Amino acid sequence: MPASAEASIALLHTALVDLVLAKEPVSVSVAAALRAVPRDLFLPDASTEEAYKDNAVVTKRDVYGAPLSSVSRPSTVAAMLEQLQVEPGHQILEIGSGGYNAALLAELTGPTGHVTTVDIDQAVIRRARACLGAAGYTDVTALINDGHFGFPLRAPYDRIVVTVNAPDIPPAWTAQLVTGGRIVIPLQLRGLLRTVGFTWDGEILTSDSMRPYGFVRVQGAGARASSPRMIRIADGIHLDLDDDQDADPDALRGAISGPSHTHSTGVALSPAADALPSLDLWLATVQPTYGRLHGTDTSARPELPLLPTPVGVSACWSDDSLAYLTFTPTGGTGVEIGVVAHGPDRYRLADLLTYDVRVWDAERRGGPDPTIRVYPTAAGRASALPGRLLTKPSAQLLITWD
């Protein structure tokens, strides 16, 4: 490669890392790993300019165009590595492979540690091996395996990092983790995605960090676990909710076709809306029902407020009514949160949702994230404890706000 091309790549690499560090303050070791690993070698089919943008790059899609594998956004990777707290000499398992993250982990573990990365897709592993070899990370073990079962042959691990959205926390993951070890998981929580850092004490997982990041969907045995489903409400409008929640599609369609009630909460958000993930999670834990309402095309129903897409807005429902958040520009640069409700129960439902928004604003806004404790479902220990209990196929998640 000509010296000028090498210099250009080096400048792009430096600029990307500087941008990431401005977004995500991380440890010296994570920053050094980001500077050491050349991302373009893990994206051979992308341009150099694309490789050094702070964007996720999809490397494989299914027949419908949905992403199956990707090289994640560098700022997201940096935040997850900070959550993982890798130290030299650690034994690491990565579930979901792309190559780039495994190389960063190899930098962090050093020559006395080891990284095993697994993926159920043979083509993904072949690609990861080729990229790791081209970048000089020949000591990383890349294997075809269903990550739902971990990889017991190299267990136990000091750290496990999951880079696919996890609808469940299978027992294999904690069984293969040392006591005192850490695992970072992108969890599905009532339609929300949160990347959560946990410590394992030998009996339960306890969270200590949380970020609003998501990844490609899981494949293999884990894909059969509880996952969000979609209910079409009207043309261009649908509701995403977890399988453990009940909703009558016909009743909700009837509700939204009828009159609405609009209520102002009096709560405002800044333009950056940094507090919105906290509000969404608060509502998901205090509302009896919770999902995400998406509006991709409301041209057929001009009387309905335009809904943000693709992330959607917080929504709750009763047997025959539906309520959801709206955001109206204020006289300044922010937005005011409102509530719109439809159906026979619209006044009560709007009042309840408004009340919870105001409680969050008065008591939770700017405060710490909730704590998530993960218990084996079979043990049934979490049922009698205070907090919001979410039941997964293999685990019970108890969410409490301090």
mmCIF file of C-alpha atoms in Angstrom:
data_model
loop_
_atom_site.group_PDB
_atom_site.id
_atom_site.type_symbol
_atom_site.label_atom_id
_atom_site.label_comp_id
_atom_site.label_asym_id
_atom_site.label_seq_id
_atom_site.Cartn_x
_atom_site.Cartn_y
_atom_site.Cartn_z
ATOM 1 C CA MET A 1 0.000 0.000 0.000
ATOM 2 C CA PRO A 2 1.414 3.452 -0.896
ATOM 3 C CA ALA A 3 2.606 5.522 2.032
ATOM 4 C CA SER A 4 0.073 8.239 1.211
ATOM 5 C CA ALA A 5 -2.800 5.740 1.428
ATOM 6 C CA GLU A 6 -1.515 4.440 4.756
ATOM 7 C CA ALA A 7 -1.288 7.986 6.069
ATOM 8 C CA SER A 8 -4.855 8.713 4.922
ATOM 9 C CA ILE A 9 -6.180 5.602 6.678
ATOM 10 C CA ALA A 10 -4.263 6.500 9.824
ATOM 11 C CA LEU A 11 -5.828 9.972 9.840
ATOM 12 C CA LEU A 12 -9.320 8.535 9.388
ATOM 13 C CA HIS A 13 -8.660 6.001 12.165
ATOM 14 C CA THR A 14 -7.431 8.698 14.546
ATOM 15 C CA ALA A 15 -10.386 10.953 13.763
ATOM 16 C CA LEU A 16 -12.856 8.126 14.414
ATOM 17 C CA VAL A 17 -11.322 7.222 17.763
ATOM 18 C CA ASP A 18 -11.265 10.881 18.809
ATOM 19 C CA LEU A 19 -14.955 11.133 17.908
ATOM 20 C CA VAL A 20 -15.797 7.975 19.857
ATOM 21 C CA LEU A 21 -13.903 9.165 22.929
ATOM 22 C CA ALA A 22 -15.790 12.463 22.823
ATOM 23 C CA LYS A 23 -19.074 10.511 22.896
ATOM 24 C CA GLU A 24 -18.016 7.741 25.283
ATOM 25 C CA PRO A 25 -15.456 8.533 27.981
ATOM 26 C CA VAL A 26 -13.653 5.218 28.501
ATOM 27 C CA SER A 27 -10.621 3.834 30.299
ATOM 28 C CA VAL A 28 -7.089 4.225 28.986
ATOM 29 C CA SER A 29 -6.963 0.541 28.062
ATOM 30 C CA VAL A 30 -10.172 0.668 25.985
ATOM 31 C CA ALA A 31 -8.976 3.834 24.219
ATOM 32 C CA ALA A 32 -5.649 2.160 23.436
ATOM 33 C CA ALA A 33 -7.434 -0.895 22.000
ATOM 34 C CA LEU A 34 -9.570 1.324 19.757
ATOM 35 C CA ARG A 35 -6.413 2.999 18.445
ATOM 36 C CA ALA A 36 -4.618 -0.332 17.940
ATOM 37 C CA VAL A 37 -7.236 -2.232 15.902
ATOM 38 C CA PRO A 38 -7.664 -1.185 12.231
ATOM 39 C CA ARG A 39 -11.425 -1.310 11.598
ATOM 40 C CA ASP A 40 -11.077 -1.236 7.799
ATOM 41 C CA LEU A 41 -9.527 -4.735 7.870
ATOM 42 C CA PHE A 42 -12.804 -6.040 9.331
ATOM 43 C CA LEU A 43 -14.859 -4.360 6.587
ATOM 44 C CA PRO A 44 -13.068 -5.407 3.392
ATOM 45 C CA ASP A 45 -16.202 -4.864 1.287
ATOM 46 C CA ALA A 46 -16.745 -1.306 2.533
ATOM 47 C CA SER A 47 -14.884 1.813 1.508
ATOM 48 C CA THR A 48 -12.197 3.108 3.842
ATOM 49 C CA GLU A 49 -14.332 6.175 4.515
ATOM 50 C CA GLU A 50 -17.301 3.988 5.492
ATOM 51 C CA ALA A 51 -15.124 1.788 7.706
ATOM 52 C CA TYR A 52 -14.039 4.804 9.738
ATOM 53 C CA LYS A 53 -17.465 6.309 10.374
ATOM 54 C CA ASP A 54 -19.198 5.840 13.713
ATOM 55 C CA ASN A 55 -21.858 3.647 12.119
ATOM 56 C CA ALA A 56 -22.804 -0.007 12.248
ATOM 57 C CA VAL A 57 -22.152 -1.801 8.957
ATOM 58 C CA VAL A 58 -24.366 -4.752 8.050
ATOM 59 C CA THR A 59 -22.330 -7.653 6.663
ATOM 60 C CA LYS A 60 -25.141 -10.163 6.056
ATOM 61 C CA ARG A 61 -28.921 -9.977 5.556
ATOM 62 C CA ASP A 62 -31.681 -12.561 5.333
ATOM 63 C CA VAL A 63 -33.901 -13.022 2.278
ATOM 64 C CA TYR A 64 -36.216 -10.263 3.533
ATOM 65 C CA GLY A 65 -33.390 -7.763 3.973
ATOM 66 C CA ALA A 66 -33.270 -7.938 7.779
ATOM 67 C CA PRO A 67 -29.700 -7.782 9.174
ATOM 68 C CA LEU A 68 -28.252 -11.068 10.414
ATOM 69 C CA SER A 69 -24.702 -9.939 11.132
ATOM 70 C CA SER A 70 -22.913 -6.619 11.389
ATOM 71 C CA VAL A 71 -19.803 -4.845 12.578
ATOM 72 C CA SER A 72 -21.190 -2.690 15.362
ATOM 73 C CA ARG A 73 -20.977 1.070 15.762
ATOM 74 C CA PRO A 74 -17.570 1.885 17.334
ATOM 75 C CA SER A 75 -19.076 4.100 20.061
ATOM 76 C CA THR A 76 -21.435 1.264 21.023
ATOM 77 C CA VAL A 77 -18.526 -1.189 21.077
ATOM 78 C CA ALA A 78 -16.511 1.174 23.262
ATOM 79 C CA ALA A 79 -19.367 1.560 25.746
ATOM 80 C CA MET A 80 -19.851 -2.216 25.976
ATOM 81 C CA LEU A 81 -16.145 -2.815 26.511
ATOM 82 C CA GLU A 82 -16.227 -0.270 29.322
ATOM 83 C CA GLN A 83 -19.185 -2.123 30.856
ATOM 84 C CA LEU A 84 -17.334 -5.441 30.535
ATOM 85 C CA GLN A 85 -14.251 -4.263 32.476
ATOM 86 C CA VAL A 86 -11.742 -6.595 30.813
ATOM 87 C CA GLU A 87 -8.334 -7.055 32.428
ATOM 88 C CA PRO A 88 -5.111 -8.635 31.117
ATOM 89 C CA GLY A 89 -5.143 -12.416 31.450
ATOM 90 C CA HIS A 90 -8.926 -12.771 31.291
ATOM 91 C CA GLN A 91 -10.629 -15.630 29.500
ATOM 92 C CA ILE A 92 -13.373 -14.132 27.321
ATOM 93 C CA LEU A 93 -16.372 -15.568 25.492
ATOM 94 C CA GLU A 94 -18.021 -13.451 22.811
ATOM 95 C CA ILE A 95 -21.453 -14.620 21.601
ATOM 96 C CA GLY A 96 -22.144 -13.258 18.120
ATOM 97 C CA SER A 97 -19.105 -12.759 15.952
ATOM 98 C CA GLY A 98 -17.949 -10.057 13.593
ATOM 99 C CA GLY A 99 -14.217 -10.054 14.210
ATOM 100 C CA TYR A 100 -13.663 -6.409 15.129
ATOM 101 C CA ASN A 101 -14.912 -6.689 18.705
ATOM 102 C CA ALA A 102 -12.938 -9.916 19.205
ATOM 103 C CA ALA A 103 -9.769 -8.124 18.116
ATOM 104 C CA LEU A 104 -10.428 -5.319 20.611
ATOM 105 C CA LEU A 105 -10.963 -7.930 23.332
ATOM 106 C CA ALA A 106 -7.681 -9.593 22.377
ATOM 107 C CA GLU A 107 -5.902 -6.256 22.829
ATOM 108 C CA LEU A 108 -7.455 -5.896 26.282
ATOM 109 C CA THR A 109 -6.687 -9.430 27.495
ATOM 110 C CA GLY A 110 -3.108 -9.343 26.213
ATOM 111 C CA PRO A 111 -0.881 -12.372 25.589
ATOM 112 C CA THR A 112 -1.791 -14.033 28.896
ATOM 113 C CA GLY A 113 -5.536 -14.041 28.188
ATOM 114 C CA HIS A 114 -7.656 -15.615 25.497
ATOM 115 C CA VAL A 115 -10.730 -14.710 23.427
ATOM 116 C CA THR A 116 -13.222 -17.252 22.076
ATOM 117 C CA THR A 117 -15.845 -15.896 19.688
ATOM 118 C CA VAL A 118 -18.779 -18.049 18.537
ATOM 119 C CA ASP A 119 -21.561 -17.653 15.998
ATOM 120 C CA ILE A 120 -24.184 -20.058 14.677
ATOM 121 C CA ASP A 121 -23.615 -18.903 11.084
ATOM 122 C CA GLN A 122 -20.775 -20.688 9.294
ATOM 123 C CA ALA A 123 -20.324 -17.861 6.774
ATOM 124 C CA VAL A 124 -20.011 -15.310 9.582
ATOM 125 C CA ILE A 125 -17.301 -17.352 11.299
ATOM 126 C CA ARG A 126 -15.392 -17.864 8.044
ATOM 127 C CA ARG A 127 -15.467 -14.128 7.477
ATOM 128 C CA ALA A 128 -14.420 -13.358 11.063
ATOM 129 C CA ARG A 129 -11.489 -15.790 10.834
ATOM 130 C CA ALA A 130 -10.288 -14.243 7.583
ATOM 131 C CA CYS A 131 -10.495 -10.696 8.950
ATOM 132 C CA LEU A 132 -8.815 -11.608 12.243
ATOM 133 C CA GLY A 133 -6.005 -13.330 10.328
ATOM 134 C CA ALA A 134 -5.532 -10.330 8.020
ATOM 135 C CA ALA A 135 -5.289 -8.044 11.060
ATOM 136 C CA GLY A 136 -2.791 -10.352 12.803
ATOM 137 C CA TYR A 137 -5.066 -11.670 15.574
ATOM 138 C CA THR A 138 -4.350 -15.323 14.921
ATOM 139 C CA ASP A 139 -4.642 -16.315 18.590
ATOM 140 C CA VAL A 140 -8.414 -15.577 18.726
ATOM 141 C CA THR A 141 -10.509 -18.762 18.550
ATOM 142 C CA ALA A 142 -13.490 -18.324 16.196
ATOM 143 C CA LEU A 143 -15.924 -21.249 16.234
ATOM 144 C CA ILE A 144 -19.305 -22.247 14.822
ATOM 145 C CA ASN A 145 -21.620 -22.782 17.773
ATOM 146 C CA ASP A 146 -25.101 -21.829 18.955
ATOM 147 C CA GLY A 147 -24.379 -19.089 21.476
ATOM 148 C CA HIS A 148 -27.520 -19.975 23.443
ATOM 149 C CA PHE A 149 -25.434 -22.801 24.923
ATOM 150 C CA GLY A 150 -22.252 -20.759 25.376
ATOM 151 C CA PHE A 151 -19.114 -22.779 24.713
ATOM 152 C CA PRO A 152 -18.453 -25.125 27.639
ATOM 153 C CA LEU A 153 -15.214 -26.630 26.303
ATOM 154 C CA ARG A 154 -13.250 -23.470 27.159
ATOM 155 C CA ALA A 155 -15.219 -22.523 30.287
ATOM 156 C CA PRO A 156 -15.090 -21.020 32.820
ATOM 157 C CA TYR A 157 -14.847 -17.444 31.567
ATOM 158 C CA ASP A 158 -13.981 -14.282 33.438
ATOM 159 C CA ARG A 159 -16.110 -12.241 31.061
ATOM 160 C CA ILE A 160 -18.905 -12.998 28.590
ATOM 161 C CA VAL A 161 -20.149 -10.436 26.099
ATOM 162 C CA VAL A 162 -23.290 -10.968 24.026
ATOM 163 C CA THR A 163 -23.508 -8.982 20.791
ATOM 164 C CA VAL A 164 -26.992 -10.053 19.664
ATOM 165 C CA ASN A 165 -30.319 -8.971 21.131
ATOM 166 C CA ALA A 166 -31.171 -11.451 23.879
ATOM 167 C CA PRO A 167 -34.828 -12.318 24.547
ATOM 168 C CA ASP A 168 -33.678 -14.711 27.316
ATOM 169 C CA ILE A 169 -30.738 -15.367 29.665
ATOM 170 C CA PRO A 170 -30.058 -19.094 29.283
ATOM 171 C CA PRO A 171 -28.527 -20.940 32.260
ATOM 172 C CA ALA A 172 -25.458 -21.921 30.210
ATOM 173 C CA TRP A 173 -24.190 -18.350 30.328
ATOM 174 C CA THR A 174 -24.006 -18.092 34.094
ATOM 175 C CA ALA A 175 -22.905 -21.733 34.469
ATOM 176 C CA GLN A 176 -19.837 -20.904 32.359
ATOM 177 C CA LEU A 177 -19.010 -17.688 34.237
ATOM 178 C CA VAL A 178 -16.647 -17.590 37.210
ATOM 179 C CA THR A 179 -18.021 -16.316 40.505
ATOM 180 C CA GLY A 180 -17.376 -12.585 40.490
ATOM 181 C CA GLY A 181 -17.288 -12.596 36.695
ATOM 182 C CA ARG A 182 -19.125 -10.138 34.460
ATOM 183 C CA ILE A 183 -21.485 -10.477 31.515
ATOM 184 C CA VAL A 184 -22.844 -7.744 29.229
ATOM 185 C CA ILE A 185 -26.153 -8.522 27.514
ATOM 186 C CA PRO A 186 -28.376 -6.517 25.122
ATOM 187 C CA LEU A 187 -31.687 -7.364 26.803
ATOM 188 C CA GLN A 188 -35.214 -7.138 25.449
ATOM 189 C CA LEU A 189 -37.329 -5.516 28.171
ATOM 190 C CA ARG A 190 -41.027 -5.098 27.300
ATOM 191 C CA GLY A 191 -40.230 -3.877 23.787
ATOM 192 C CA LEU A 192 -37.187 -1.847 24.879
ATOM 193 C CA LEU A 193 -33.549 -2.747 24.252
ATOM 194 C CA ARG A 194 -30.966 -2.066 26.943
ATOM 195 C CA THR A 195 -27.372 -3.257 27.024
ATOM 196 C CA VAL A 196 -26.881 -4.236 30.659
ATOM 197 C CA GLY A 197 -23.695 -5.038 32.562
ATOM 198 C CA PHE A 198 -24.075 -7.697 35.283
ATOM 199 C CA THR A 199 -21.896 -9.245 37.971
ATOM 200 C CA TRP A 200 -22.403 -12.928 38.850
ATOM 201 C CA ASP A 201 -22.175 -13.832 42.550
ATOM 202 C CA GLY A 202 -22.645 -17.552 42.003
ATOM 203 C CA GLU A 203 -26.425 -17.415 42.495
ATOM 204 C CA ILE A 204 -27.865 -14.317 40.795
ATOM 205 C CA LEU A 205 -26.825 -11.654 38.302
ATOM 206 C CA THR A 206 -26.984 -8.049 39.524
ATOM 207 C CA SER A 207 -26.800 -5.103 37.133
ATOM 208 C CA ASP A 208 -24.584 -2.075 37.640
ATOM 209 C CA SER A 209 -24.659 -0.340 34.247
ATOM 210 C CA MET A 210 -27.192 0.154 31.484
ATOM 211 C CA ARG A 211 -27.088 1.703 28.010
ATOM 212 C CA PRO A 212 -29.850 2.105 25.373
ATOM 213 C CA TYR A 213 -28.180 0.007 22.673
ATOM 214 C CA GLY A 214 -29.464 -2.847 20.529
ATOM 215 C CA PHE A 215 -28.009 -5.308 18.019
ATOM 216 C CA VAL A 216 -29.087 -7.781 15.354
ATOM 217 C CA ARG A 217 -31.563 -10.450 16.401
ATOM 218 C CA VAL A 218 -30.426 -13.729 17.904
ATOM 219 C CA GLN A 219 -30.508 -16.943 15.861
ATOM 220 C CA GLY A 220 -30.639 -20.582 16.898
ATOM 221 C CA ALA A 221 -32.243 -21.904 20.079
ATOM 222 C CA GLY A 222 -32.449 -18.431 21.614
ATOM 223 C CA ALA A 223 -34.645 -17.195 18.771
ATOM 224 C CA ARG A 224 -37.445 -19.416 20.047
ATOM 225 C CA ALA A 225 -37.494 -17.601 23.385
ATOM 226 C CA SER A 226 -39.949 -14.853 24.245
ATOM 227 C CA SER A 227 -39.617 -12.013 21.738
ATOM 228 C CA PRO A 228 -41.656 -8.963 20.704
ATOM 229 C CA ARG A 229 -44.652 -9.446 18.435
ATOM 230 C CA MET A 230 -46.379 -6.886 16.259
ATOM 231 C CA ILE A 231 -50.068 -5.961 16.257
ATOM 232 C CA ARG A 232 -51.361 -3.880 13.361
ATOM 233 C CA ILE A 233 -53.516 -1.087 14.815
ATOM 234 C CA ALA A 234 -54.325 0.908 11.661
ATOM 235 C CA ASP A 235 -52.812 1.641 8.262
ATOM 236 C CA GLY A 236 -49.173 2.493 8.913
ATOM 237 C CA ILE A 237 -49.476 2.054 12.692
ATOM 238 C CA HIS A 238 -48.486 -0.989 14.738
ATOM 239 C CA LEU A 239 -47.830 -1.937 18.356
ATOM 240 C CA ASP A 240 -44.821 -4.015 19.446
ATOM 241 C CA LEU A 241 -45.238 -5.957 22.698
ATOM 242 C CA ASP A 242 -43.644 -8.931 24.410
ATOM 243 C CA ASP A 243 -45.238 -12.350 24.144
ATOM 244 C CA ASP A 244 -45.916 -12.410 27.884
ATOM 245 C CA GLN A 245 -48.431 -9.546 27.515
ATOM 246 C CA ASP A 246 -52.022 -9.868 26.325
ATOM 247 C CA ALA A 247 -53.765 -7.468 23.989
ATOM 248 C CA ASP A 248 -56.912 -7.739 21.867
ATOM 249 C CA PRO A 249 -55.969 -6.552 18.363
ATOM 250 C CA ASP A 250 -59.584 -6.071 17.268
ATOM 251 C CA ALA A 251 -60.421 -4.036 20.374
ATOM 252 C CA LEU A 252 -57.368 -1.788 19.942
ATOM 253 C CA ARG A 253 -58.137 -1.275 16.260
ATOM 254 C CA GLY A 254 -61.658 -0.308 17.241
ATOM 255 C CA ALA A 255 -60.339 2.087 19.879
ATOM 256 C CA ILE A 256 -57.997 4.009 17.613
ATOM 257 C CA SER A 257 -60.710 4.390 14.969
ATOM 258 C CA GLY A 258 -62.866 6.255 17.496
ATOM 259 C CA PRO A 259 -62.556 9.606 19.314
ATOM 260 C CA SER A 260 -59.378 10.607 21.112
ATOM 261 C CA HIS A 261 -58.514 12.474 24.289
ATOM 262 C CA THR A 262 -55.351 14.599 24.453
ATOM 263 C CA HIS A 263 -53.701 15.493 27.733
ATOM 264 C CA SER A 264 -50.646 17.662 28.415
ATOM 265 C CA THR A 265 -48.234 16.390 31.051
ATOM 266 C CA GLY A 266 -46.465 19.708 31.537
ATOM 267 C CA VAL A 267 -43.131 17.869 31.288
ATOM 268 C CA ALA A 268 -40.556 19.009 28.734
ATOM 269 C CA LEU A 269 -37.482 17.408 27.197
ATOM 270 C CA SER A 270 -34.367 19.068 25.812
ATOM 271 C CA PRO A 271 -33.570 18.804 22.089
ATOM 272 C CA ALA A 272 -31.106 15.986 22.763
ATOM 273 C CA ALA A 273 -33.821 14.039 24.640
ATOM 274 C CA ASP A 274 -31.109 12.362 26.713
ATOM 275 C CA ALA A 275 -33.674 11.630 29.416
ATOM 276 C CA LEU A 276 -36.090 9.794 27.125
ATOM 277 C CA PRO A 277 -34.531 6.309 27.609
ATOM 278 C CA SER A 278 -34.938 6.754 31.375
ATOM 279 C CA LEU A 279 -38.581 7.777 30.990
ATOM 280 C CA ASP A 280 -39.342 4.855 28.668
ATOM 281 C CA LEU A 281 -37.800 2.369 31.069
ATOM 282 C CA TRP A 282 -39.651 3.901 34.025
ATOM 283 C CA LEU A 283 -42.968 3.560 32.200
ATOM 284 C CA ALA A 284 -42.126 -0.005 31.182
ATOM 285 C CA THR A 285 -41.622 -0.938 34.828
ATOM 286 C CA VAL A 286 -44.606 0.853 36.396
ATOM 287 C CA GLN A 287 -47.340 0.418 33.787
ATOM 288 C CA PRO A 288 -49.295 -2.874 33.949
ATOM 289 C CA THR A 289 -49.099 -3.036 30.149
ATOM 290 C CA TYR A 290 -46.327 -1.545 28.031
ATOM 291 C CA GLY A 291 -45.255 -1.629 24.406
ATOM 292 C CA ARG A 292 -43.912 0.534 21.587
ATOM 293 C CA LEU A 293 -46.305 2.212 19.168
ATOM 294 C CA HIS A 294 -44.846 2.844 15.720
ATOM 295 C CA GLY A 295 -46.257 5.098 13.014
ATOM 296 C CA THR A 296 -44.607 4.632 9.644
ATOM 297 C CA ASP A 297 -47.354 6.252 7.581
ATOM 298 C CA THR A 298 -50.277 8.191 9.047
ATOM 299 C CA SER A 299 -51.347 9.816 5.773
ATOM 300 C CA ALA A 300 -54.523 7.719 5.802
ATOM 301 C CA ARG A 301 -55.365 9.048 9.285
ATOM 302 C CA PRO A 302 -54.393 12.759 9.319
ATOM 303 C CA GLU A 303 -56.204 13.295 12.627
ATOM 304 C CA LEU A 304 -53.686 11.019 14.394
ATOM 305 C CA PRO A 305 -50.457 12.604 15.696
ATOM 306 C CA LEU A 306 -47.345 11.602 13.783
ATOM 307 C CA LEU A 307 -45.454 8.970 15.746
ATOM 308 C CA PRO A 308 -41.656 8.768 15.879
ATOM 309 C CA THR A 309 -40.122 5.948 13.855
ATOM 310 C CA PRO A 310 -38.321 3.563 13.907
ATOM 311 C CA VAL A 311 -37.991 3.486 17.722
ATOM 312 C CA GLY A 312 -41.655 4.263 18.349
ATOM 313 C CA VAL A 313 -43.187 5.768 21.487
ATOM 314 C CA SER A 314 -44.230 4.409 24.857
ATOM 315 C CA ALA A 315 -47.771 3.028 24.878
ATOM 316 C CA CYS A 316 -50.086 1.266 27.312
ATOM 317 C CA TRP A 317 -53.532 -0.265 26.913
ATOM 318 C CA SER A 318 -56.531 -1.786 28.676
ATOM 319 C CA ASP A 319 -59.071 -4.261 27.327
ATOM 320 C CA ASP A 320 -60.564 -1.798 24.858
ATOM 321 C CA SER A 321 -58.449 1.386 24.999
ATOM 322 C CA LEU A 322 -54.977 2.627 24.065
ATOM 323 C CA ALA A 323 -52.791 5.531 25.244
ATOM 324 C CA TYR A 324 -49.392 6.726 24.048
ATOM 325 C CA LEU A 325 -46.907 9.584 24.365
ATOM 326 C CA THR A 326 -46.611 12.459 21.905
ATOM 327 C CA PHE A 327 -43.992 15.198 21.622
ATOM 328 C CA THR A 328 -44.928 18.767 20.703
ATOM 329 C CA PRO A 329 -42.320 21.481 20.010
ATOM 330 C CA THR A 330 -42.312 24.203 22.644
ATOM 331 C CA GLY A 331 -41.650 27.884 22.161
ATOM 332 C CA GLY A 332 -37.981 27.171 22.790
ATOM 333 C CA THR A 333 -35.882 24.363 21.358
ATOM 334 C CA GLY A 334 -37.319 21.442 23.325
ATOM 335 C CA VAL A 335 -40.505 19.392 23.209
ATOM 336 C CA GLU A 336 -43.383 18.938 25.626
ATOM 337 C CA ILE A 337 -44.610 15.439 26.404
ATOM 338 C CA GLY A 338 -48.294 14.841 25.855
ATOM 339 C CA VAL A 339 -50.588 11.849 26.070
ATOM 340 C CA VAL A 340 -53.173 10.779 23.486
ATOM 341 C CA ALA A 341 -55.721 8.086 24.378
ATOM 342 C CA HIS A 342 -58.456 6.316 22.411
ATOM 343 C CA GLY A 343 -61.334 4.075 23.406
ATOM 344 C CA PRO A 344 -64.035 3.953 26.108
ATOM 345 C CA ASP A 345 -61.391 3.995 28.868
ATOM 346 C CA ARG A 346 -59.400 6.851 27.307
ATOM 347 C CA TYR A 347 -59.823 9.410 30.104
ATOM 348 C CA ARG A 348 -58.665 7.095 32.887
ATOM 349 C CA LEU A 349 -55.826 5.657 30.798
ATOM 350 C CA ALA A 350 -54.570 9.145 29.843
ATOM 351 C CA ASP A 351 -54.665 10.246 33.497
ATOM 352 C CA LEU A 352 -52.662 7.213 34.621
ATOM 353 C CA LEU A 353 -50.003 7.627 31.942
ATOM 354 C CA THR A 354 -49.766 11.364 32.640
ATOM 355 C CA TYR A 355 -49.382 10.698 36.356
ATOM 356 C CA ASP A 356 -46.482 8.287 35.797
ATOM 357 C CA VAL A 357 -44.709 10.756 33.487
ATOM 358 C CA ARG A 358 -44.979 13.405 36.188
ATOM 359 C CA VAL A 359 -43.718 11.053 38.899
ATOM 360 C CA TRP A 360 -40.692 10.264 36.739
ATOM 361 C CA ASP A 361 -40.061 13.991 36.227
ATOM 362 C CA ALA A 362 -40.320 14.745 39.953
ATOM 363 C CA GLU A 363 -38.580 11.701 41.436
ATOM 364 C CA ARG A 364 -36.553 9.758 38.853
ATOM 365 C CA ARG A 365 -35.337 12.177 36.208
ATOM 366 C CA GLY A 366 -31.562 12.528 36.329
ATOM 367 C CA GLY A 367 -31.303 9.746 38.902
ATOM 368 C CA PRO A 368 -29.671 6.338 38.692
ATOM 369 C CA ASP A 369 -30.885 3.558 36.434
ATOM 370 C CA PRO A 370 -32.889 0.759 38.025
ATOM 371 C CA THR A 371 -31.206 -2.394 39.254
ATOM 372 C CA ILE A 372 -31.987 -5.656 37.483
ATOM 373 C CA ARG A 373 -31.503 -8.911 39.363
ATOM 374 C CA VAL A 374 -31.703 -12.138 37.393
ATOM 375 C CA TYR A 375 -32.908 -15.324 39.096
ATOM 376 C CA PRO A 376 -33.334 -18.773 37.536
ATOM 377 C CA THR A 377 -37.000 -19.223 36.606
ATOM 378 C CA ALA A 378 -37.047 -22.711 38.118
ATOM 379 C CA ALA A 379 -36.062 -21.360 41.542
ATOM 380 C CA GLY A 380 -39.069 -19.025 41.733
ATOM 381 C CA ARG A 381 -37.253 -16.894 44.302
ATOM 382 C CA ALA A 382 -38.119 -13.511 42.800
ATOM 383 C CA SER A 383 -41.902 -13.877 42.902
ATOM 384 C CA ALA A 384 -42.302 -12.681 46.492
ATOM 385 C CA LEU A 385 -39.862 -9.759 46.218
ATOM 386 C CA PRO A 386 -40.904 -6.122 45.566
ATOM 387 C CA GLY A 387 -40.307 -4.693 42.095
ATOM 388 C CA ARG A 388 -41.408 -5.280 38.516
ATOM 389 C CA LEU A 389 -41.009 -8.953 37.661
ATOM 390 C CA LEU A 390 -40.446 -9.919 34.018
ATOM 391 C CA THR A 391 -40.494 -13.644 33.333
ATOM 392 C CA LYS A 392 -38.329 -15.056 30.569
ATOM 393 C CA PRO A 393 -38.213 -18.738 29.560
ATOM 394 C CA SER A 394 -35.038 -19.356 31.588
ATOM 395 C CA ALA A 395 -34.883 -16.445 34.000
ATOM 396 C CA GLN A 396 -36.877 -14.063 36.167
ATOM 397 C CA LEU A 397 -35.838 -10.406 35.933
ATOM 398 C CA LEU A 398 -36.635 -8.319 39.008
ATOM 399 C CA ILE A 399 -36.386 -4.582 38.274
ATOM 400 C CA THR A 400 -36.214 -2.144 41.192
ATOM 401 C CA TRP A 401 -35.631 1.616 41.360
ATOM 402 C CA ASP A 402 -33.598 2.790 44.333
#
